[in-house]
Structure formats: C-alpha cells, structure tokens
Short mmCIF file of C-alpha atoms and ligand atoms in Angstrom, two decimals:
data_model
loop_
_atom_site.label_atom_id
_atom_site.label_comp_id
_atom_site.label_asym_id
_atom_site.label_seq_id
_atom_site.Cartn_x
_atom_site.Cartn_y
_atom_site.Cartn_z
CA MET A 1 9.94 -0.02 197.57
CA ASP A 2 13.06 -2.09 197.98
CA SER A 3 13.28 -3.71 194.56
CA LEU A 4 16.33 -1.59 193.78
CA GLY A 5 19.59 -1.58 195.68
CA GLN A 6 19.98 1.23 198.19
CA ARG A 7 22.04 4.14 196.86
CA LEU A 8 24.93 4.88 199.15
CA ASP A 9 26.00 8.37 199.94
CA MET A 10 29.52 8.06 198.50
CA THR A 11 31.34 10.07 195.87
CA HIS A 12 33.02 8.67 192.78
CA GLU A 13 36.35 9.40 194.45
CA ALA A 14 35.64 6.87 197.23
CA SER A 15 38.37 4.27 197.32
CA LEU A 16 37.75 0.55 197.67
CA THR A 17 39.02 0.87 201.23
CA ASP A 18 36.31 3.50 201.85
CA VAL A 19 33.68 1.11 200.45
CA ALA A 20 34.88 -1.76 202.64
CA ARG A 21 35.02 0.51 205.70
CA TYR A 22 31.50 1.77 204.99
CA ALA A 23 30.22 -1.83 204.82
CA LYS A 24 31.99 -2.67 208.07
CA ASN A 25 30.54 0.41 209.80
CA GLN A 26 27.05 -0.48 208.61
CA GLY A 27 27.36 -3.84 210.33
CA ILE A 28 27.24 -5.72 207.01
CA SER A 29 28.20 -9.32 207.78
CA LEU A 30 28.99 -10.57 204.28
CA VAL A 31 30.08 -8.89 201.03
CA VAL A 32 29.38 -10.48 197.63
CA VAL A 33 31.19 -8.65 194.82
CA GLY A 34 29.32 -8.65 191.49
CA PRO A 35 31.47 -7.07 188.77
CA GLU A 36 35.08 -7.75 187.74
CA GLN A 37 36.59 -4.28 187.99
CA PRO A 38 36.50 -3.93 191.81
CA LEU A 39 37.83 -7.48 192.17
CA ALA A 40 40.67 -6.68 189.77
CA GLU A 41 41.39 -3.53 191.80
CA GLY A 42 41.41 -5.34 195.14
CA LEU A 43 38.03 -4.92 196.88
CA ALA A 44 38.37 -8.41 198.37
CA ASP A 45 41.82 -7.45 199.70
CA ALA A 46 40.34 -4.30 201.28
CA CYS A 47 37.63 -6.42 202.96
CA ALA A 48 40.23 -8.94 204.16
CA LEU A 49 42.20 -6.17 205.89
CA LEU A 50 39.06 -5.30 207.86
CA GLN A 51 38.21 -8.96 208.50
CA LEU A 52 34.96 -8.50 206.61
CA PRO A 53 33.89 -11.80 204.98
CA CYS A 54 33.96 -11.35 201.20
CA PHE A 55 32.76 -13.72 198.48
CA GLY A 56 35.07 -12.85 195.60
CA PRO A 57 38.78 -13.56 195.04
CA LEU A 58 41.74 -11.44 196.09
CA LYS A 59 43.37 -9.23 193.46
CA ALA A 60 46.17 -11.73 192.77
CA VAL A 61 43.62 -14.43 191.92
CA ALA A 62 41.26 -12.06 190.09
CA GLN A 63 44.03 -11.86 187.48
CA LEU A 64 42.45 -15.03 186.07
CA GLU A 65 40.00 -12.57 184.50
CA SER A 66 41.93 -9.29 184.44
CA SER A 67 45.00 -10.77 182.69
CA LYS A 68 44.39 -13.29 179.93
CA ALA A 69 48.16 -13.84 179.77
CA PHE A 70 48.13 -14.89 183.46
CA ALA A 71 45.10 -17.15 182.91
CA LYS A 72 46.77 -18.89 179.96
CA ASP A 73 50.00 -19.34 181.91
CA VAL A 74 48.11 -20.95 184.81
CA MET A 75 46.15 -23.19 182.45
CA GLN A 76 49.27 -24.33 180.67
CA ALA A 77 51.07 -25.08 183.94
CA ALA A 78 48.02 -26.97 185.24
CA GLY A 79 47.49 -28.99 182.05
CA ILE A 80 43.98 -27.58 181.57
CA PRO A 81 42.62 -28.03 178.01
CA THR A 82 42.66 -24.66 176.23
CA ALA A 83 43.65 -23.26 172.82
CA ALA A 84 47.36 -23.10 171.91
CA TYR A 85 48.58 -19.52 172.35
CA THR A 86 51.42 -16.99 172.19
CA THR A 87 51.77 -13.85 174.32
CA VAL A 88 53.05 -10.76 172.49
CA HIS A 89 53.84 -7.10 173.16
CA GLY A 90 53.46 -4.33 170.59
CA GLU A 91 51.64 -4.00 167.30
CA ALA A 92 54.35 -5.42 165.04
CA ALA A 93 54.73 -8.65 167.04
CA CYS A 94 50.94 -8.94 167.28
CA ARG A 95 50.51 -8.70 163.53
CA LYS A 96 53.36 -11.08 162.77
CA THR A 97 52.14 -13.76 165.20
CA ALA A 98 48.48 -13.48 164.16
CA GLU A 99 49.49 -13.85 160.50
CA GLU A 100 51.58 -16.91 161.35
CA TYR A 101 48.61 -18.53 163.15
CA LEU A 102 46.37 -17.72 160.18
CA ALA A 103 48.82 -19.28 157.73
CA ALA A 104 49.41 -22.36 159.88
CA THR A 105 45.89 -23.10 161.19
CA GLY A 106 43.48 -21.07 159.05
CA GLY A 107 42.61 -18.68 161.88
CA ALA A 108 43.74 -16.60 164.83
CA VAL A 109 42.03 -15.11 167.87
CA ILE A 110 43.52 -11.78 168.96
CA LYS A 111 42.80 -10.85 172.59
CA ALA A 112 43.72 -7.83 174.64
CA SER A 113 45.09 -9.33 177.84
CA GLY A 114 43.53 -6.71 180.14
CA LEU A 115 39.88 -5.95 180.93
CA ALA A 116 38.06 -4.55 177.88
CA SER A 117 34.35 -5.12 178.71
CA GLY A 118 34.12 -7.90 176.13
CA LYS A 119 35.32 -5.60 173.31
CA GLY A 120 38.94 -6.73 173.14
CA VAL A 121 38.56 -10.11 171.39
CA PHE A 122 38.72 -10.63 167.62
CA VAL A 123 38.14 -14.02 166.03
CA CYS A 124 39.84 -13.81 162.61
CA THR A 125 39.65 -16.20 159.67
CA ASN A 126 41.17 -13.88 157.07
CA GLN A 127 43.70 -11.08 156.69
CA ALA A 128 41.08 -8.32 156.62
CA ALA A 129 39.78 -9.41 160.04
CA ILE A 130 43.31 -9.34 161.45
CA ASP A 131 43.84 -5.83 160.07
CA GLU A 132 40.56 -4.65 161.59
CA GLY A 133 41.22 -6.28 164.97
CA ILE A 134 44.65 -4.69 165.20
CA GLU A 135 43.26 -1.32 164.19
CA ARG A 136 40.63 -1.48 166.97
CA LEU A 137 43.05 -2.82 169.55
CA TYR A 138 45.75 -0.23 169.07
CA ARG A 139 43.74 2.80 167.94
CA SER A 140 40.40 2.92 169.71
CA GLY A 141 41.03 3.53 173.38
CA MET A 142 42.03 -0.03 174.29
CA ALA A 143 45.77 0.64 174.39
CA LYS A 144 46.04 -0.06 178.14
CA ALA A 145 44.21 -3.40 177.96
CA ALA A 146 46.28 -4.26 174.86
CA GLU A 147 49.72 -3.59 176.38
CA THR A 148 49.95 -7.38 176.38
CA VAL A 149 48.08 -9.38 173.73
CA VAL A 150 47.31 -13.09 173.59
CA ILE A 151 47.09 -14.75 170.15
CA GLU A 152 45.27 -18.09 170.13
CA GLN A 153 44.14 -20.82 167.80
CA ILE A 154 40.44 -20.89 167.00
CA LEU A 155 38.59 -23.57 168.95
CA GLN A 156 35.76 -25.50 167.32
CA GLY A 157 32.64 -26.61 169.17
CA ARG A 158 29.60 -25.19 170.98
CA GLU A 159 29.93 -22.51 173.61
CA CYS A 160 28.59 -22.72 177.13
CA SER A 161 29.64 -21.66 180.61
CA PHE A 162 30.09 -23.54 183.87
CA PHE A 163 29.72 -22.02 187.33
CA VAL A 164 31.02 -23.23 190.68
CA PHE A 165 31.20 -21.73 194.17
CA LEU A 166 34.65 -22.22 195.71
CA GLY A 167 36.15 -21.52 199.12
CA GLN A 168 36.43 -23.44 202.35
CA GLY A 169 33.47 -25.78 201.85
CA PRO A 170 33.11 -28.55 199.28
CA ALA A 171 33.17 -27.09 195.75
CA THR A 172 29.55 -26.42 194.82
CA PRO A 173 28.77 -26.59 191.10
CA LEU A 174 25.81 -24.44 190.05
CA GLY A 175 25.67 -25.94 186.58
CA PHE A 176 25.88 -24.69 183.00
CA ALA A 177 24.27 -21.82 181.12
CA VAL A 178 24.40 -20.49 177.58
CA ASP A 179 24.63 -16.73 177.10
CA HIS A 180 23.53 -14.91 173.92
CA LYS A 181 26.02 -12.08 173.42
CA ARG A 182 24.89 -10.57 170.11
CA LEU A 183 22.24 -7.85 170.15
CA ARG A 184 19.84 -9.36 167.62
CA ASP A 185 18.14 -12.67 166.89
CA HIS A 186 20.11 -15.45 165.21
CA ASP A 187 23.36 -14.05 166.63
CA GLU A 188 23.39 -10.94 164.48
CA GLY A 189 24.36 -7.38 165.38
CA PRO A 190 27.09 -6.12 167.71
CA ASN A 191 28.36 -7.88 170.82
CA THR A 192 26.78 -6.86 174.12
CA GLY A 193 27.20 -7.67 177.80
CA GLY A 194 24.63 -10.45 177.25
CA MET A 195 21.04 -10.39 175.94
CA GLY A 196 19.70 -13.63 177.39
CA CYS A 197 20.52 -17.01 178.81
CA TYR A 198 19.20 -20.47 179.34
CA THR A 199 19.93 -23.23 181.82
CA PRO A 200 20.46 -26.19 182.01
CA VAL A 201 22.26 -27.08 178.75
CA PRO A 202 20.54 -30.18 177.39
CA TRP A 203 22.99 -30.79 174.53
CA LEU A 204 25.89 -31.52 176.94
CA PRO A 205 26.78 -35.10 177.98
CA ALA A 206 25.37 -36.32 181.31
CA ASP A 207 28.80 -36.24 182.99
CA ALA A 208 29.66 -32.73 181.78
CA SER A 209 29.86 -31.24 185.27
CA ASP A 210 32.18 -34.01 186.50
CA GLN A 211 34.36 -33.56 183.40
CA VAL A 212 34.79 -29.83 184.01
CA MET A 213 35.49 -30.38 187.70
CA GLN A 214 38.16 -33.01 186.94
CA LYS A 215 39.77 -31.46 183.86
CA VAL A 216 39.54 -27.79 184.76
CA VAL A 217 38.50 -26.79 188.29
CA GLU A 218 40.53 -29.28 190.35
CA PRO A 219 43.79 -28.76 188.40
CA LEU A 220 43.21 -24.99 188.60
CA ILE A 221 42.85 -25.05 192.39
CA GLU A 222 45.99 -27.21 192.65
CA GLU A 223 48.01 -24.88 190.43
CA LEU A 224 46.84 -21.82 192.39
CA LYS A 225 47.87 -23.60 195.58
CA ARG A 226 51.36 -24.18 194.12
CA ARG A 227 51.53 -20.43 193.61
CA GLY A 228 50.41 -19.75 197.19
CA LEU A 229 46.92 -18.67 196.15
CA THR A 230 43.41 -19.83 197.07
CA TYR A 231 40.14 -19.15 195.31
CA THR A 232 37.13 -17.80 197.19
CA GLY A 233 34.08 -16.84 195.17
CA CYS A 234 32.19 -17.93 192.09
CA LEU A 235 34.36 -19.20 189.26
CA TYR A 236 32.89 -18.79 185.78
CA VAL A 237 34.47 -21.11 183.20
CA GLY A 238 33.78 -20.09 179.59
CA LEU A 239 33.99 -23.25 177.48
CA MET A 240 34.00 -24.52 173.95
CA TRP A 241 32.60 -28.07 173.95
CA SER A 242 33.60 -30.42 171.13
CA VAL A 243 33.73 -34.17 170.59
CA ASP A 244 36.95 -34.07 172.63
CA GLY A 245 35.13 -32.57 175.61
CA PRO A 246 35.61 -29.14 177.21
CA SER A 247 38.26 -26.58 176.32
CA VAL A 248 38.55 -23.33 178.27
CA VAL A 249 37.95 -20.07 176.41
CA GLU A 250 38.16 -17.80 179.46
CA PHE A 251 37.81 -17.55 183.20
CA ASN A 252 35.69 -14.92 184.90
CA VAL A 253 36.02 -14.45 188.64
CA ARG A 254 32.35 -13.79 189.35
CA LEU A 255 28.84 -14.68 188.31
CA GLY A 256 27.89 -13.27 184.90
CA ASP A 257 24.99 -11.04 183.98
CA PRO A 258 22.44 -12.44 182.93
CA GLU A 259 23.90 -15.82 183.95
CA ALA A 260 23.48 -15.00 187.66
CA GLU A 261 19.78 -14.30 187.21
CA VAL A 262 18.97 -17.46 185.26
CA LEU A 263 20.97 -19.72 187.60
CA ALA A 264 19.56 -18.17 190.77
CA VAL A 265 15.96 -18.67 189.64
CA PHE A 266 16.65 -22.20 188.43
CA ASP A 267 18.46 -23.35 191.57
CA ARG A 268 16.13 -24.33 194.42
CA ARG A 269 18.94 -24.14 196.97
CA ASP A 270 19.49 -21.08 199.13
CA TRP A 271 22.61 -19.35 197.77
CA ALA A 272 23.11 -17.42 201.01
CA GLN A 273 23.70 -20.76 202.71
CA LEU A 274 25.98 -21.98 199.93
CA ILE A 275 28.05 -18.79 200.13
CA ALA A 276 28.21 -18.73 203.94
CA ALA A 277 29.60 -22.28 203.85
CA GLN A 278 32.35 -21.23 201.40
CA LEU A 279 33.35 -18.43 203.77
CA GLY A 280 33.41 -20.77 206.77
CA LEU A 281 30.58 -18.83 208.42
CA SER A 282 28.26 -21.83 208.79
CA PRO A 283 28.36 -25.47 207.74
CA LEU A 284 25.99 -26.73 205.06
CA PRO A 285 23.12 -29.02 205.98
CA GLU A 286 23.79 -32.59 204.82
CA GLY A 287 22.92 -33.26 201.18
CA PHE A 288 22.65 -29.57 200.36
CA VAL A 289 25.35 -29.54 197.67
CA ALA A 290 24.12 -32.69 195.97
CA ALA A 291 20.58 -31.27 195.97
CA GLY A 292 21.64 -29.14 193.01
CA ARG A 293 21.41 -32.25 190.88
CA ASP A 294 17.69 -32.47 191.62
CA ASN A 295 16.93 -29.11 190.07
CA GLU A 296 14.47 -29.98 187.35
CA GLY A 297 12.90 -28.22 184.41
CA ALA A 298 14.39 -25.20 182.70
CA ALA A 299 14.86 -21.47 183.08
CA VAL A 300 15.14 -18.73 180.47
CA ALA A 301 16.31 -15.14 181.02
CA VAL A 302 15.64 -12.36 178.52
CA VAL A 303 17.27 -8.93 178.76
CA LEU A 304 15.41 -5.75 177.82
CA ALA A 305 17.74 -3.03 176.58
CA SER A 306 17.09 0.65 175.92
CA PRO A 307 16.72 1.81 172.28
CA CYS A 308 20.24 3.32 172.31
CA TYR A 309 22.04 0.17 173.55
CA PRO A 310 24.91 -0.82 173.18
CA PHE A 311 26.62 2.27 171.77
CA GLY A 312 24.55 4.95 173.51
CA GLU A 313 23.71 6.37 170.06
CA GLY A 314 20.34 7.65 168.82
CA GLU A 315 17.31 8.55 170.88
CA SER A 316 17.55 7.69 174.54
CA LYS A 317 13.89 6.97 175.26
CA ARG A 318 12.86 6.12 178.79
CA PHE A 319 9.85 4.15 179.97
CA GLU A 320 7.90 3.87 183.20
CA ILE A 321 7.98 0.39 184.75
CA PRO A 322 4.81 -0.58 186.64
CA SER A 323 5.75 -1.63 190.16
CA PHE A 324 3.76 -4.88 189.96
CA ILE A 325 6.51 -6.32 187.79
CA PHE A 326 8.74 -6.49 190.87
CA GLU A 327 5.94 -7.35 193.30
CA ASN A 328 5.16 -10.53 191.32
CA ASN A 329 8.64 -11.95 191.92
CA GLY A 330 8.49 -15.51 193.19
CA PRO A 331 10.17 -18.89 192.81
CA ASP A 332 9.25 -19.27 189.10
CA PHE A 333 9.42 -15.70 187.88
CA CYS A 334 11.72 -12.82 188.61
CA ALA A 335 12.13 -9.32 187.21
CA CYS A 336 15.63 -8.06 187.95
CA ALA A 337 16.38 -4.37 187.68
CA GLY A 338 19.39 -3.20 185.68
CA ALA A 339 19.53 0.42 184.56
CA VAL A 340 16.43 1.44 186.55
CA ARG A 341 15.91 4.50 188.73
CA LEU A 342 13.28 5.43 191.22
CA GLU A 343 12.16 8.97 190.37
CA HIS A 344 9.35 10.69 192.28
CA GLY A 345 8.03 7.30 193.37
CA LYS A 346 8.10 5.84 189.84
CA TYR A 347 10.44 3.24 188.42
CA MET A 348 11.98 4.60 185.21
CA THR A 349 14.24 2.82 182.73
CA GLY A 350 17.63 4.38 182.02
CA LYS A 351 20.26 3.73 179.33
CA GLY A 352 21.66 0.25 178.76
CA ARG A 353 20.35 -3.13 179.82
CA VAL A 354 17.31 -2.09 181.84
CA LEU A 355 15.57 -5.26 183.02
CA THR A 356 16.15 -8.99 182.96
CA LEU A 357 13.04 -11.14 183.13
CA VAL A 358 13.55 -14.77 184.14
CA ALA A 359 11.02 -17.59 184.12
CA ARG A 360 11.28 -21.18 185.19
CA GLY A 361 9.07 -23.99 183.95
CA LYS A 362 8.80 -27.75 183.63
CA ASP A 363 10.57 -27.47 180.26
CA PHE A 364 12.01 -24.84 177.90
CA ALA A 365 8.72 -24.34 176.05
CA THR A 366 6.94 -23.48 179.32
CA ALA A 367 9.73 -21.22 180.58
CA ARG A 368 9.88 -19.39 177.25
CA GLN A 369 6.14 -18.91 177.11
CA ARG A 370 6.07 -17.50 180.61
CA VAL A 371 8.89 -15.04 180.05
CA TYR A 372 7.75 -13.82 176.62
CA THR A 373 4.13 -13.38 177.76
CA ALA A 374 5.39 -11.18 180.59
CA ILE A 375 7.54 -9.20 178.14
CA HIS A 376 4.66 -8.64 175.70
CA ASP A 377 2.42 -7.39 178.48
CA LEU A 378 5.08 -5.11 179.89
CA THR A 379 6.44 -3.61 176.68
CA ALA A 380 3.28 -3.16 174.58
CA GLN A 381 3.79 0.64 174.65
CA TRP A 382 7.59 0.69 174.87
CA GLN A 383 8.54 1.80 171.37
CA GLY A 384 12.09 0.95 170.45
CA ILE A 385 12.81 -1.33 173.42
CA GLN A 386 15.25 -4.05 172.33
CA TYR A 387 15.18 -7.72 173.25
CA ARG A 388 15.90 -11.04 171.57
CA LYS A 389 13.02 -13.32 170.71
CA ASP A 390 15.11 -16.44 170.21
CA ILE A 391 16.51 -17.17 173.68
CA GLY A 392 16.29 -20.94 174.10
CA LEU A 393 14.32 -21.23 170.85
CA SER A 394 16.65 -23.81 169.28
CA LEU A 395 15.84 -26.14 172.21
CA VAL A 396 12.11 -26.26 171.49
CA GLU A 397 12.06 -26.25 167.68
P1 AMP B 401 36.67 -14.15 175.77
O1 AMP B 401 36.54 -12.73 176.25
O2 AMP B 401 38.03 -14.70 175.87
O3 AMP B 401 35.62 -15.03 176.38
O4 AMP B 401 36.26 -14.14 174.22
C1 AMP B 401 35.03 -13.60 173.78
C2 AMP B 401 34.38 -14.52 172.78
O5 AMP B 401 35.28 -14.75 171.67
C3 AMP B 401 34.09 -15.92 173.34
O6 AMP B 401 32.87 -15.92 174.00
C4 AMP B 401 34.11 -16.75 172.07
O7 AMP B 401 32.87 -16.66 171.38
C5 AMP B 401 35.16 -16.09 171.22
N1 AMP B 401 36.47 -16.78 171.40
C6 AMP B 401 37.43 -16.45 172.28
N2 AMP B 401 38.49 -17.29 172.19
C7 AMP B 401 38.19 -18.17 171.22
C8 AMP B 401 38.88 -19.29 170.63
N3 AMP B 401 40.12 -19.64 171.01
N4 AMP B 401 38.25 -19.96 169.66
C9 AMP B 401 37.02 -19.61 169.23
N5 AMP B 401 36.33 -18.57 169.72
C10 AMP B 401 36.89 -17.85 170.71
N1 LIG B 402 27.28 -12.26 180.31
C1 LIG B 402 28.68 -12.38 180.29
C2 LIG B 402 29.38 -11.82 181.45
O1 LIG B 402 28.79 -11.36 182.43
O2 LIG B 402 30.61 -11.81 181.43
#
C-alpha cells in the first residue's frame, strides 16, 4: 500500500535543516517542495547548503508569496500589470487608506501582507465591509500577517491562474486552471483552500499563454535578476482577465492544491523530466516543452471535504475508503489522498480536504461525467461528506 506518502520518523521540533539532512541521508536525489510555509521559512536554502537539488525557490524569492508588499514592489518595478496599491502599517492608516480608495474608486481590497492561508484578503465595496475586514485583520489572530497591509483597487474581469516551471531550462508553461474557492455550489459559503478545478480555460484568448509570458513572467525574471535573484520552481500567477488582458492578483511560489492534481492529470508530459531539466540534472528531449500545446481534451478535479470543513466545527465523521479507488489510478483518472490515514490496514478519512478525484476526457462533459460517477459510487454511504457539484458546469451548459 503505497498510495499515501511515507510517514517519517521526525518530531514537530525538527528544523528545516533536519528535514534536508534526512533527505540527503536517505539518498533522495531531488526535493520538490509542495506548500508555501517551508519555502517561506527557507527549506530550499537548507537544501542548497547540502547541495541537494530542490525544486522550489529560495527564501528571498519565496517572498513573492510570503510578502504581498514585496510582490507588489517587484511588479511595479518590472512594469507588470497589477492593481494600483498602497502599503500601510497600523490600523489607523489602514482604515484611512481603504476609505480613500472606496471614495475614489468605489472599492478597496485589504490584504494582510504576510501568509494567512487565504484568510487575510477582504474585497470591500462598502464601509461595512471595510469595518469587518479591519476587525478580522487586527483582532482575530492575524496580527503577525497584518503587520504590513496592502490596500488595492478592485480589479474587474474573470479569474484564472497560470502555471510555469522555471529554472535553468527553457521556461515550461503548464497552462491555465480555474480554482473554485468557495465551499458551496454557485460560489456560496466560506472560502476554502480550493474545492475543485478545471483545465484548460476555454474562455481565454488563443494567445493567453504568450501574453502572460511576455507581460508577466519575463519581466518578473528580469526584475529578480536585477535584484540578484533567480527563480527555481513552479510559479503560480493568479490573474484577473479583462478586455485589457491579464492583470496579476497574486503570485504563489508553488503548485496549488487542487491545481497540481488537475494539471498533472491533464498534461501528458512527464513532470519528473520537466523538473529535472529545470534543475540542470538532465536535458529535455527535443520538442518536449512544445508538446504541452498538444494536450487535448479537458480535466476536472473535485475535492471531497469532511463534514466539519473548513472550520473544524460540528461532528467530525470519518469514512473508510475502499483501496480500489487508488488502485484504479491511471492516465485518465486519479484519486489523490489528502487528509487520509492508514489505520489497521484500512484507509480512513480524517478532518479537512480528504480526497481529490480528477478525471480527464475528450471534453468537459466527459471529464465531468467520469469524475462525478466515481464520486457517487464512492460516497453513497458517506453522510455529510461535502463536495461541489458545479465544477466546470458553466462550460457545458
Ligand atoms: P489573493 O490572496 O491576493 O489571491 O486574494 C484572494 C482572492 O481575493 C483572489 O483570488 C480574488 O478573488 C480576490 N482579490 C484579490 N485582489 C483582488 C483585486 N485587486 N481585485 C479583485 N479581487 C481581488
Ligand atoms: N488552491 C489555491 C492554492 O493552493 O493556493
């Protein structure tokens, strides 16, 4: 049973240097860092000290995600399209600036500069929303992330994300995906880490990837270079797309979840080869990068979350996952474990986002049918399990 990652015998006190040393001692030849926190804290730096190849940026570059003030400063210097903004410190300045944006433009986005697991952003179109955002920011455990706050204009358009592998090889775009962050259908309910995704994004113009490379990624790499920095890893560009083209909402310094799952199933290329090339470990076969353009059809990912997600409130029911769900993984279907544990030989769901099911098909209707049929079969007895039924639905209606 190797559908779950191996649990390492390390305590919570283990430092990132301990983790890197452990990997080195195990003879691991390549580290790919998934989440943002260890990148922000310097796991890539710890690997670099041990000469352990790591796909993920150094701490100084990971600030593109861990400091929104840094990201905006880089974007402004590089001439990358993004919302007009002001950086402020302290509650009084935050309130004053947000109210000025509201009066001048009809809206304000208030963002904690530091990492806040997606909970530190408030899009405000009236005074009450500003009051509530400020209350949350300064009085509900986000004080550290909100030491610096970025106030922005509201951008209009449709949201999507762009992904590209960067490093020593030619930049390798993976394409676009659309995440569904709200818990319930039709974008209702609280924000979550992500409840589902689709790729590709058929409502974008045909040259969308080239536009983002030219207007965002290339100027970003140049500006980082001016600052003595280089980017190694996956860059995630959160975008608002309007008639004027792309405008950057945020950078993440990693693949997203569930974006990683939907893109990996959709892409017929071998990501291990793409990553090795970015780390200078092996050259890419000719035509390998361009082959991404030949990916056809569509993929849809749907997240199953425990009944108590996202606040951990209410009953925390757990369900047994039949092992065939992982054994059936193949090129067009994949069940990815999230909060899952192996207990006495049985896979059991835990608290949070428990599974992501991804299906690929010749079009969105086929991919959706495949993934939702699998979900119905799997969850028939799982009372209270939460998932969205509308992932990719607008594309087939
Ligand atoms: P962020 O963490 O910066 O990606 O913001 C979280 C969410 O807030 C984004 O996914 C958008 O839906 C929304 N958002 C952030 N900034 C803006 C903006 N300037 N205009 C409109 N919506 C925004
Ligand atoms: N699904 C959004 C993220 O991983 O940041």
